Coordinates of C-alpha atoms in Angstrom, one line a residue:
M960 CA 4.8 -31.8 -238.9
P961 CA 8.1 -31.3 -240.8
R962 CA 7.8 -31.4 -244.6
T963 CA 9.8 -33.4 -247.1
Y964 CA 11.9 -31.8 -249.9
T965 CA 12.1 -33.9 -253.0
Q966 CA 13.7 -33.2 -256.4
T967 CA 14.2 -35.3 -259.5
L968 CA 17.4 -34.6 -261.4
D969 CA 18.2 -35.6 -265.0
T970 CA 21.7 -34.5 -265.6
P971 CA 24.8 -35.9 -267.3
A972 CA 26.4 -36.7 -264.0
Y973 CA 23.4 -37.8 -261.9
K974 CA 19.9 -39.1 -262.8
G975 CA 17.7 -39.7 -259.9
T976 CA 15.7 -38.3 -257.0
V977 CA 16.9 -36.7 -253.9
S978 CA 14.8 -36.4 -250.8
I979 CA 15.3 -35.0 -247.2
N980 CA 13.1 -34.2 -244.2
T981 CA 13.5 -30.5 -243.5
G982 CA 12.8 -30.7 -239.7
L983 CA 15.2 -30.7 -236.8
F984 CA 16.4 -34.1 -235.8
I985 CA 16.0 -34.6 -232.0
N986 CA 15.7 -37.8 -230.0
G987 CA 15.5 -40.0 -233.1
Q988 CA 12.7 -38.0 -234.7
F989 CA 12.2 -35.1 -237.1
V990 CA 10.4 -32.3 -235.4
D991 CA 9.3 -28.7 -236.1
A992 CA 11.3 -25.9 -234.5
V993 CA 9.7 -24.6 -231.4
K994 CA 9.3 -21.1 -232.8
G995 CA 8.4 -22.4 -236.3
D996 CA 11.2 -20.5 -238.0
A997 CA 12.8 -21.5 -241.3
I998 CA 16.0 -20.9 -243.3
D999 CA 16.2 -20.6 -247.0
V1000 CA 18.9 -22.8 -248.6
Y1001 CA 20.5 -21.6 -251.8
N1002 CA 22.1 -23.3 -254.8
P1003 CA 25.4 -21.2 -255.2
A1004 CA 25.8 -22.2 -258.8
T1005 CA 22.5 -20.4 -259.7
G1006 CA 21.9 -18.1 -256.7
K1007 CA 18.3 -19.6 -256.5
V1008 CA 16.6 -21.1 -253.4
I1009 CA 16.6 -24.9 -253.3
T1010 CA 14.3 -25.3 -250.3
S1011 CA 14.0 -24.2 -246.7
V1012 CA 14.8 -26.1 -243.5
A1013 CA 13.6 -25.6 -239.9
A1014 CA 15.6 -23.0 -238.0
G1015 CA 16.2 -23.9 -234.3
S1016 CA 16.6 -21.7 -231.3
K1017 CA 17.9 -21.9 -227.7
D1018 CA 14.7 -23.8 -226.9
D1019 CA 15.4 -26.5 -229.4
V1020 CA 19.0 -26.8 -228.2
D1021 CA 17.7 -27.3 -224.6
I1022 CA 15.4 -30.1 -225.8
A1023 CA 18.2 -31.7 -227.8
V1024 CA 20.6 -31.6 -224.9
A1025 CA 18.0 -33.2 -222.6
A1026 CA 17.6 -36.0 -225.1
A1027 CA 21.3 -36.4 -225.5
K1028 CA 21.8 -36.5 -221.7
K1029 CA 19.1 -39.1 -221.3
A1030 CA 20.7 -41.3 -224.0
Y1031 CA 24.1 -41.0 -222.5
K1032 CA 22.8 -42.1 -219.1
T1033 CA 20.6 -45.0 -220.4
S1034 CA 21.5 -46.3 -223.9
W1035 CA 25.0 -45.0 -224.9
G1036 CA 28.2 -44.1 -223.2
L1037 CA 29.6 -46.6 -220.8
K1038 CA 26.3 -48.5 -221.0
V1039 CA 27.2 -49.7 -224.5
P1040 CA 30.4 -51.8 -225.2
G1041 CA 32.8 -50.3 -227.6
A1042 CA 32.4 -53.1 -230.1
Q1043 CA 28.7 -52.3 -230.4
R1044 CA 29.4 -48.6 -230.9
G1045 CA 31.8 -49.6 -233.6
R1046 CA 29.2 -51.8 -235.4
L1047 CA 26.8 -49.0 -235.5
L1048 CA 29.4 -46.6 -236.9
S1049 CA 30.3 -49.2 -239.5
K1050 CA 26.6 -49.6 -240.4
L1051 CA 26.3 -45.8 -240.8
A1052 CA 29.2 -45.8 -243.2
D1053 CA 27.7 -48.7 -245.2
L1054 CA 24.4 -46.8 -245.6
I1055 CA 26.2 -43.7 -246.8
E1056 CA 28.0 -45.9 -249.3
R1057 CA 24.7 -47.4 -250.4
D1058 CA 23.2 -44.0 -251.0
I1059 CA 26.5 -42.3 -252.2
D1060 CA 25.0 -40.9 -255.4
E1061 CA 22.1 -39.2 -253.6
F1062 CA 24.4 -37.8 -250.9
A1063 CA 26.8 -36.5 -253.6
A1064 CA 23.9 -34.9 -255.5
L1065 CA 22.6 -33.1 -252.4
E1066 CA 26.1 -31.9 -251.6
S1067 CA 26.6 -30.6 -255.2
L1068 CA 23.2 -28.9 -255.1
N1069 CA 24.0 -27.2 -251.9
T1070 CA 27.7 -26.3 -252.4
G1071 CA 28.1 -26.1 -256.2
R1072 CA 31.0 -28.5 -255.9
P1073 CA 31.2 -30.7 -259.0
F1074 CA 29.2 -34.0 -258.6
T1075 CA 32.1 -36.1 -259.8
V1076 CA 34.4 -34.5 -257.1
S1077 CA 31.7 -34.7 -254.4
K1078 CA 31.2 -38.4 -255.0
A1079 CA 34.9 -39.4 -255.5
F1080 CA 36.4 -37.2 -252.7
D1081 CA 33.9 -35.9 -250.2
M1082 CA 31.6 -38.9 -249.9
N1083 CA 34.5 -41.4 -249.9
S1084 CA 36.3 -39.3 -247.3
T1085 CA 33.2 -39.4 -245.1
I1086 CA 32.8 -43.1 -245.4
T1087 CA 36.5 -44.0 -244.7
S1088 CA 36.6 -41.6 -241.8
L1089 CA 33.6 -43.2 -240.1
R1090 CA 35.1 -46.7 -240.7
Y1091 CA 38.4 -45.6 -239.3
Y1092 CA 36.7 -44.5 -236.0
A1093 CA 34.5 -47.6 -236.0
G1094 CA 37.7 -49.6 -235.7
F1095 CA 38.8 -47.6 -232.7
A1096 CA 35.5 -47.9 -230.7
D1097 CA 36.6 -51.0 -228.8
K1098 CA 40.2 -49.9 -228.3
I1099 CA 39.6 -46.9 -226.0
Q1100 CA 41.9 -47.9 -223.1
G1101 CA 43.9 -46.6 -220.3
K1102 CA 47.1 -47.8 -218.7
T1103 CA 48.2 -49.7 -215.6
I1104 CA 50.9 -47.7 -213.8
E1105 CA 53.6 -49.4 -211.8
A1106 CA 53.3 -48.3 -208.2
S1107 CA 54.0 -51.0 -205.4
E1108 CA 52.7 -54.4 -204.4
L1109 CA 50.3 -52.6 -202.0
K1110 CA 48.6 -50.6 -204.7
L1111 CA 46.9 -50.9 -208.0
A1112 CA 47.1 -47.7 -210.1
Y1113 CA 45.5 -47.4 -213.5
T1114 CA 43.8 -44.9 -215.8
R1115 CA 40.5 -44.9 -217.6
H1116 CA 39.5 -42.8 -220.7
E1117 CA 35.9 -41.9 -220.1
P1118 CA 33.6 -39.9 -222.4
Y1119 CA 32.6 -36.3 -221.5
G1120 CA 28.9 -37.1 -221.9
V1121 CA 27.0 -34.6 -224.0
V1122 CA 29.2 -32.8 -226.6
G1123 CA 28.3 -29.9 -228.9
Q1124 CA 29.6 -29.8 -232.5
I1125 CA 29.5 -26.9 -235.0
V1126 CA 30.6 -27.6 -238.5
P1127 CA 31.3 -25.3 -241.5
W1128 CA 29.8 -25.0 -245.0
N1129 CA 32.8 -25.7 -247.2
F1130 CA 32.9 -29.5 -246.8
P1131 CA 29.6 -30.2 -245.1
L1132 CA 29.4 -34.0 -244.8
S1133 CA 33.1 -34.8 -244.5
M1134 CA 33.4 -32.3 -241.7
V1135 CA 30.5 -33.9 -239.9
S1136 CA 32.2 -37.3 -240.1
W1137 CA 35.5 -35.8 -238.7
K1138 CA 33.5 -34.7 -235.7
I1139 CA 30.9 -37.4 -235.0
G1140 CA 33.3 -40.3 -235.7
P1141 CA 35.6 -39.9 -232.7
A1142 CA 32.8 -38.5 -230.5
L1143 CA 30.6 -41.6 -231.0
A1144 CA 33.4 -44.1 -230.9
T1145 CA 34.4 -42.8 -227.4
G1146 CA 30.8 -43.0 -226.2
N1147 CA 29.7 -39.4 -226.2
T1148 CA 26.2 -38.2 -227.3
I1149 CA 26.0 -35.2 -229.6
V1150 CA 24.1 -32.0 -230.4
L1151 CA 25.3 -31.1 -233.9
K1152 CA 24.8 -27.8 -235.7
P1153 CA 25.4 -27.9 -239.4
S1154 CA 26.1 -24.7 -241.2
E1155 CA 22.8 -22.9 -242.0
V1156 CA 24.3 -22.4 -245.5
T1157 CA 24.7 -26.1 -246.3
P1158 CA 22.4 -28.3 -244.2
L1159 CA 21.1 -30.8 -246.8
T1160 CA 23.5 -33.7 -246.4
A1161 CA 23.2 -33.5 -242.6
Q1162 CA 19.5 -33.8 -243.0
K1163 CA 19.9 -36.9 -245.2
L1164 CA 22.4 -38.3 -242.6
A1165 CA 19.8 -38.0 -239.9
A1166 CA 17.4 -40.3 -241.7
I1167 CA 20.0 -43.1 -242.0
V1168 CA 21.1 -42.6 -238.3
I1169 CA 17.7 -44.1 -237.5
E1170 CA 18.1 -46.9 -240.1
A1171 CA 21.6 -47.7 -238.7
G1172 CA 20.1 -48.4 -235.3
F1173 CA 21.5 -45.7 -233.1
P1174 CA 19.4 -45.2 -230.0
P1175 CA 17.2 -42.1 -229.9
G1176 CA 19.1 -39.0 -228.6
V1177 CA 22.6 -40.2 -229.4
L1178 CA 23.0 -37.9 -232.4
N1179 CA 20.8 -34.8 -232.5
I1180 CA 20.9 -32.3 -235.4
V1181 CA 19.7 -28.7 -234.8
N1182 CA 19.9 -26.4 -237.8
G1183 CA 20.0 -22.7 -237.1
Y1184 CA 22.1 -19.6 -237.1
G1185 CA 25.4 -19.1 -235.2
P1186 CA 24.2 -16.3 -232.9
T1187 CA 21.2 -18.4 -231.8
V1188 CA 21.9 -22.2 -232.0
G1189 CA 25.7 -21.9 -232.1
Q1190 CA 25.7 -19.6 -229.1
A1191 CA 23.2 -21.8 -227.2
I1192 CA 25.5 -24.8 -227.7
A1193 CA 28.6 -22.9 -226.6
E1194 CA 26.9 -21.6 -223.4
H1195 CA 24.9 -24.7 -222.4
P1196 CA 25.8 -25.8 -218.9
V1197 CA 25.1 -29.5 -219.6
I1198 CA 27.4 -29.7 -222.6
E1199 CA 30.9 -30.6 -221.4
K1200 CA 32.8 -30.2 -224.6
V1201 CA 32.4 -28.2 -227.8
A1202 CA 34.2 -28.9 -231.1
F1203 CA 34.1 -26.2 -233.8
T1204 CA 35.5 -25.8 -237.3
G1205 CA 35.2 -22.3 -238.8
S1206 CA 36.6 -18.8 -238.6
T1207 CA 39.0 -17.6 -236.0
A1208 CA 36.6 -14.8 -235.0
T1209 CA 33.9 -17.3 -234.2
G1210 CA 36.4 -19.6 -232.4
R1211 CA 37.2 -16.7 -230.0
R1212 CA 33.5 -16.3 -229.2
I1213 CA 33.1 -20.0 -228.5
Q1214 CA 36.1 -20.0 -226.1
E1215 CA 34.7 -16.9 -224.4
A1216 CA 31.3 -18.5 -224.0
S1217 CA 32.9 -21.6 -222.5
A1218 CA 34.8 -19.5 -220.0
K1219 CA 31.7 -17.6 -219.0
S1220 CA 29.6 -20.7 -218.6
N1221 CA 30.9 -24.0 -217.3
L1222 CA 34.5 -24.0 -218.6
K1223 CA 33.7 -26.7 -221.1
A1224 CA 36.5 -28.3 -223.0
V1225 CA 37.0 -26.7 -226.5
S1226 CA 38.7 -27.9 -229.6
L1227 CA 38.9 -25.5 -232.5
E1228 CA 40.0 -25.9 -236.1
L1229 CA 40.1 -22.4 -237.5
G1230 CA 41.5 -20.2 -240.3
G1231 CA 44.7 -20.3 -242.2
K1232 CA 47.0 -18.4 -244.5
S1233 CA 49.2 -21.3 -245.4
P1234 CA 52.6 -20.9 -247.1
N1235 CA 53.8 -23.1 -249.9
I1236 CA 57.6 -22.7 -250.4
I1237 CA 58.9 -23.6 -253.8
F1238 CA 62.7 -23.8 -254.1
D1239 CA 64.8 -23.5 -257.3
D1240 CA 65.5 -27.2 -257.4
A1241 CA 61.8 -28.2 -257.2
D1242 CA 60.2 -30.3 -260.0
L1243 CA 58.6 -27.3 -261.8
E1244 CA 55.8 -29.3 -263.4
Q1245 CA 54.8 -31.0 -260.2
A1246 CA 55.1 -27.9 -258.1
V1247 CA 52.7 -26.0 -260.4
K1248 CA 50.2 -28.9 -260.4
W1249 CA 50.2 -29.2 -256.6
A1250 CA 50.0 -25.4 -256.2
A1251 CA 47.0 -25.2 -258.4
R1252 CA 45.4 -28.1 -256.6
S1253 CA 46.1 -26.4 -253.2
I1254 CA 44.2 -23.1 -253.9
F1255 CA 41.7 -23.3 -256.8
P1256 CA 39.5 -26.4 -256.1
N1257 CA 36.3 -25.9 -254.1
G1258 CA 36.5 -22.2 -254.9
G1259 CA 39.6 -21.9 -252.7
Q1260 CA 37.3 -22.5 -249.7
M1261 CA 39.7 -24.6 -247.8
C1262 CA 41.0 -23.6 -244.4
S1263 CA 44.4 -25.2 -245.3
A1264 CA 44.6 -23.7 -248.8
S1265 CA 48.1 -22.5 -249.7
S1266 CA 47.1 -18.9 -250.4
R1267 CA 50.7 -17.7 -249.9
I1268 CA 53.0 -19.2 -252.5
L1269 CA 56.7 -18.3 -251.9
V1270 CA 58.8 -19.0 -255.0
Q1271 CA 62.6 -18.7 -255.1
E1272 CA 63.9 -16.1 -257.5
G1273 CA 65.7 -18.6 -259.8
I1274 CA 62.5 -20.4 -260.8
Y1275 CA 60.1 -17.6 -260.2
D1276 CA 59.5 -16.4 -263.8
A1277 CA 59.0 -20.0 -265.1
F1278 CA 56.7 -20.9 -262.3
V1279 CA 54.6 -17.8 -262.8
E1280 CA 54.2 -18.6 -266.5
H1281 CA 53.0 -22.1 -265.9
F1282 CA 50.9 -21.2 -262.9
I1283 CA 49.0 -18.6 -264.8
A1284 CA 48.3 -21.2 -267.5
A1285 CA 47.0 -23.6 -264.9
A1286 CA 44.7 -21.0 -263.5
K1287 CA 43.3 -20.1 -266.9
S1288 CA 42.8 -23.7 -267.7
F1289 CA 40.9 -24.2 -264.4
E1290 CA 38.7 -21.2 -265.1
G1291 CA 37.6 -22.9 -268.3
T1292 CA 36.1 -25.7 -266.4
A1293 CA 33.6 -23.5 -264.4
G1294 CA 30.0 -24.3 -264.6
D1295 CA 27.0 -26.5 -263.6
P1296 CA 28.2 -29.0 -261.0
F1297 CA 26.2 -31.7 -262.7
E1298 CA 28.1 -31.3 -266.0
L1299 CA 30.9 -34.0 -266.3
A1300 CA 33.5 -31.5 -267.4
T1301 CA 33.0 -29.0 -264.5
Q1302 CA 35.9 -28.6 -262.1
H1303 CA 35.6 -25.0 -260.9
G1304 CA 32.7 -24.3 -258.6
P1305 CA 31.2 -21.2 -257.1
Q1306 CA 31.8 -19.5 -253.8
G1307 CA 29.4 -20.9 -251.1
S1308 CA 27.1 -17.9 -250.8
Q1309 CA 26.5 -14.3 -251.8
T1310 CA 28.2 -13.2 -248.6
Q1311 CA 31.3 -15.2 -249.5
L1312 CA 31.3 -13.9 -253.0
D1313 CA 31.2 -10.3 -251.7
R1314 CA 34.0 -11.1 -249.3
V1315 CA 36.3 -12.4 -252.0
L1316 CA 35.6 -9.6 -254.4
G1317 CA 36.2 -7.1 -251.6
Y1318 CA 39.7 -8.6 -250.9
L1319 CA 40.5 -8.4 -254.6
D1320 CA 39.7 -4.7 -254.5
V1321 CA 42.0 -4.4 -251.5
A1322 CA 44.8 -6.2 -253.2
K1323 CA 44.6 -3.9 -256.2
K1324 CA 44.5 -0.8 -254.0
E1325 CA 47.5 -2.0 -252.0
G1326 CA 49.6 -2.3 -255.2
G1327 CA 49.3 -6.0 -255.8
T1328 CA 49.9 -6.9 -259.4
I1329 CA 47.0 -9.0 -260.8
L1330 CA 48.6 -11.6 -263.0
T1331 CA 45.4 -13.4 -264.0
G1332 CA 41.8 -13.3 -262.9
G1333 CA 40.7 -10.7 -260.3
E1334 CA 37.0 -10.5 -261.2
R1335 CA 33.7 -12.1 -260.8
L1336 CA 33.1 -14.9 -263.4
G1337 CA 29.8 -14.5 -265.2
D1338 CA 26.6 -13.1 -263.9
K1339 CA 24.9 -16.3 -262.8
G1340 CA 25.7 -17.9 -259.4
Y1341 CA 28.6 -16.9 -257.2
F1342 CA 31.7 -17.6 -259.4
V1343 CA 35.0 -15.9 -259.1
Q1344 CA 37.9 -16.2 -261.6
P1345 CA 40.9 -18.2 -260.3
T1346 CA 43.2 -15.3 -259.4
I1347 CA 47.0 -14.9 -259.0
F1348 CA 48.5 -11.7 -257.8
A1349 CA 52.1 -10.7 -256.9
G1350 CA 52.5 -9.0 -253.5
T1351 CA 54.4 -8.7 -250.3
N1352 CA 53.8 -10.3 -246.9
D1353 CA 52.9 -6.9 -245.3
M1354 CA 49.8 -6.5 -247.5
K1355 CA 46.3 -7.0 -246.0
A1356 CA 45.2 -9.3 -248.8
V1357 CA 48.3 -11.5 -248.2
R1358 CA 48.0 -11.6 -244.4
E1359 CA 44.3 -12.1 -243.9
E1360 CA 42.3 -15.2 -244.9
I1361 CA 40.3 -14.6 -248.1
F1362 CA 38.7 -18.1 -248.4
G1363 CA 38.6 -17.9 -252.2
P1364 CA 40.5 -19.0 -255.3
V1365 CA 43.1 -16.3 -254.8
A1366 CA 46.9 -17.0 -254.6
A1367 CA 49.4 -14.4 -253.5
L1368 CA 52.9 -14.9 -255.0
I1369 CA 56.0 -13.8 -253.1
K1370 CA 59.5 -14.0 -254.4
F1371 CA 62.4 -14.9 -252.1
K1372 CA 66.1 -15.4 -252.3
T1373 CA 67.3 -17.6 -249.4
E1374 CA 66.0 -20.5 -247.3
E1375 CA 66.2 -18.3 -244.2
E1376 CA 64.2 -15.5 -245.8
A1377 CA 61.5 -18.0 -246.9
I1378 CA 61.2 -19.5 -243.4
E1379 CA 60.9 -16.0 -241.9
I1380 CA 58.2 -14.9 -244.3
A1381 CA 56.3 -18.2 -243.9
N1382 CA 56.2 -17.9 -240.1
D1383 CA 55.3 -14.2 -240.1
S1384 CA 51.6 -14.9 -239.7
V1385 CA 49.0 -15.2 -237.0
Y1386 CA 48.0 -18.5 -238.5
G1387 CA 49.7 -21.9 -238.5
L1388 CA 47.4 -24.5 -240.0
A1389 CA 49.4 -26.0 -242.8
A1390 CA 52.5 -25.4 -244.9
A1391 CA 54.4 -27.0 -247.8
V1392 CA 57.9 -27.4 -249.1
F1393 CA 58.9 -28.3 -252.7
T1394 CA 62.5 -29.3 -253.2
E1395 CA 64.5 -32.2 -254.5
N1396 CA 66.9 -31.8 -251.6
N1397 CA 65.7 -34.2 -248.9
A1398 CA 67.8 -32.6 -246.2
R1399 CA 66.5 -29.2 -247.0
A1400 CA 62.9 -30.5 -247.1
I1401 CA 63.1 -31.9 -243.6
R1402 CA 65.0 -29.0 -242.2
V1403 CA 62.5 -26.5 -243.5
A1404 CA 59.5 -28.6 -242.6
H1405 CA 60.7 -28.7 -239.0
A1406 CA 61.3 -25.0 -238.9
L1407 CA 57.8 -24.0 -240.1
E1408 CA 55.2 -23.2 -237.5
A1409 CA 52.2 -25.2 -238.7
G1410 CA 50.2 -28.2 -237.7
S1411 CA 50.4 -30.0 -241.0
L1412 CA 53.5 -30.0 -243.2
F1413 CA 53.5 -31.3 -246.8
V1414 CA 56.7 -32.1 -248.6
N1415 CA 56.4 -32.2 -252.5
N1416 CA 52.6 -32.5 -252.2
Y1417 CA 49.7 -30.5 -250.7
N1418 CA 46.6 -31.4 -248.7
W1419 CA 47.2 -35.1 -249.2
L1420 CA 45.5 -36.1 -246.0
E1421 CA 45.2 -39.4 -244.2
N1422 CA 42.5 -40.5 -241.7
G1423 CA 45.3 -41.7 -239.4
M1424 CA 47.2 -38.4 -239.4
P1425 CA 46.1 -35.6 -237.0
F1426 CA 44.9 -32.3 -238.5
G1427 CA 44.9 -29.0 -236.6
G1428 CA 46.8 -25.8 -236.2
Y1429 CA 49.3 -23.7 -234.3
K1430 CA 48.7 -20.1 -233.2
Q1431 CA 45.3 -18.7 -234.2
S1432 CA 44.6 -21.7 -236.4
G1433 CA 43.1 -23.5 -233.4
V1434 CA 43.6 -25.9 -230.5
G1435 CA 43.2 -29.7 -230.5
R1436 CA 43.2 -32.1 -233.4
D1437 CA 40.8 -33.7 -235.8
L1438 CA 41.6 -37.0 -237.4
G1439 CA 43.8 -39.8 -236.3
E1440 CA 44.1 -41.4 -232.9
Y1441 CA 44.8 -37.9 -231.5
A1442 CA 41.2 -36.9 -232.1
L1443 CA 40.0 -39.5 -229.6
D1444 CA 41.9 -37.8 -226.8
T1445 CA 39.8 -34.6 -227.4
Y1446 CA 36.6 -36.5 -226.5
T1447 CA 37.7 -38.3 -223.3
H1448 CA 38.5 -37.4 -219.7
V1449 CA 41.4 -39.3 -218.2
K1450 CA 40.6 -40.7 -214.8
A1451 CA 43.3 -41.9 -212.4
V1452 CA 42.2 -44.7 -210.1
H1453 CA 44.3 -45.5 -207.0
V1454 CA 43.4 -48.9 -205.3
N1455 CA 44.8 -49.7 -201.9
L1456 CA 45.6 -53.5 -201.8
G1457 CA 47.0 -53.7 -198.3
L1458 CA 48.4 -50.5 -196.8
R1459 CA 46.9 -50.1 -193.3
L1460 CA 47.2 -47.0 -191.2

C-alpha cells in the first residue's frame, strides 16, 4: 500500500501542511510499483532528501497503458462529448486554484523556486492553460470540402488514443498542463512520466484528478527514470503519440525509439541557445531589465533563456555596466524559497550544479572574460552566482546549452552581422530584438531562425500563442490552437450521394 508524505511548514511565505500520496497513479488509484523500487526526492535549496516516491518500470507502464486503452475505448475519447471533457478540465483548474498555496509550496520544496514566484507565475500559468484548453474541448472540428452534388466530402479530427507524455523538472506543473490540456481536450488518454527530480506536484495533481471526476484510466502518472519508464513509453506499441520536453539528446532517443517500434507520432520541445539582439537605439534601461529577466530567474533553467546576448558596439559598454549591476543585485536575493525576499533559487539538482560549474570552467579555459559571478554561491544547496562573461560565438560555452544563470555577451557592429551570429546555431527555440526602430524590429524578427520571436520583451508568453522550435530545438508546438493539431489524426471521409457505375 503506497504511503503518504506529509509536512507542516511555518515560514514567512507559507504556513500550512502539504501532503501527497507517493505511489504510482494508475487506473484512478495510487498503487505500489510492481518491483517495489523508490526514488529519493531532494530539496535543491538544502541538498537534503524531502521524501521518496515509487519508481516504476516497464511493467508499470504496460499496466498503465492497458488502463488508458480501456478508458479510451469505454469512457473517454469519442465516447464523451467535448463539452463534458471541457467541464472536467475546468473543474481540474478550479481545484488547483482552490489548493494553490499547497501546490506552490510543494513546487518550491521540490525546485527551490521562490514560493511567491511559484504561486504568482507557475500555478497561475497552470490554471489558465487548463482553462484555455477546456474552452477548446467542444470546438474540435473538421471541414466540409466542396466536391460535387454527387458527393459529400468532409474531414474529422480524431484523437490518437493512448498518448505518452514526458515532462521536465524545471517547470514541473506548468509543463504538465501544457501537455495534458490539449491531449485531454481532444479526447486522448494519457500515460504521463514526470521528471524523477521533481515529481511532487504531479503526485498532488493525481489526487485531484479523482476529485474532479475524470474516469479511471484517463490520466495515469508513472514516476521513474528515463532509461526505464521513459524508454518504455517511447517504445510501447499501443501508444500512438509521444510528447516530450527536455534535452535534444533525449529527444533524439525518443525519435529513434518511435522509428524502431510503431512509428508513433512525436512532438518535441527541446534545448536552446537563444540570442537576444540589443541595438544601439534600444531603451537601455528596459533592455537591461528584460535581459536579466530572460536568463537569471529559475536559476537560468529555461529552455528559451536568452543565454547569448548580442549588443551593438555603440551601447555595449553602458549595457555591460548596468547588466553587471543587475546580476549582482539578483545574486543578493538568493536563499530559502520560503523567505519573502528570495528571488534567486538553486539549480535543480547536484547533477545540474556540476554541469553549470563545468561549463564555467570551460568558458574560463576558452578565454572567456568573466565579468561577474562564475562560481558556486555558498556551500548549502545547489546555488550558482548569476554570471556574465564576454566571449565569441565559436566558443563551446557560447554554442552549447548550459541551462544555468550564465549569460554570454557578444559585441557586434552591423545588423547583418548580428543576424548571422544569431542564426549560427544548431538551436532555434527563441530570439529577441531590442530597438526603437519598428521597421528594423520586424525585419530582424523575420530574419531570425527561431520558433518564438520577442520584440522589446522576452519570454512574455500567451496561452493562445504556439511555442516550439526550429532546427534541433524540436518539432511540433505546445500552446495555442496549434497544439491541438499535434493530438489528432485528420480523417478524410468521401460519401457517394448518387454516382452509379
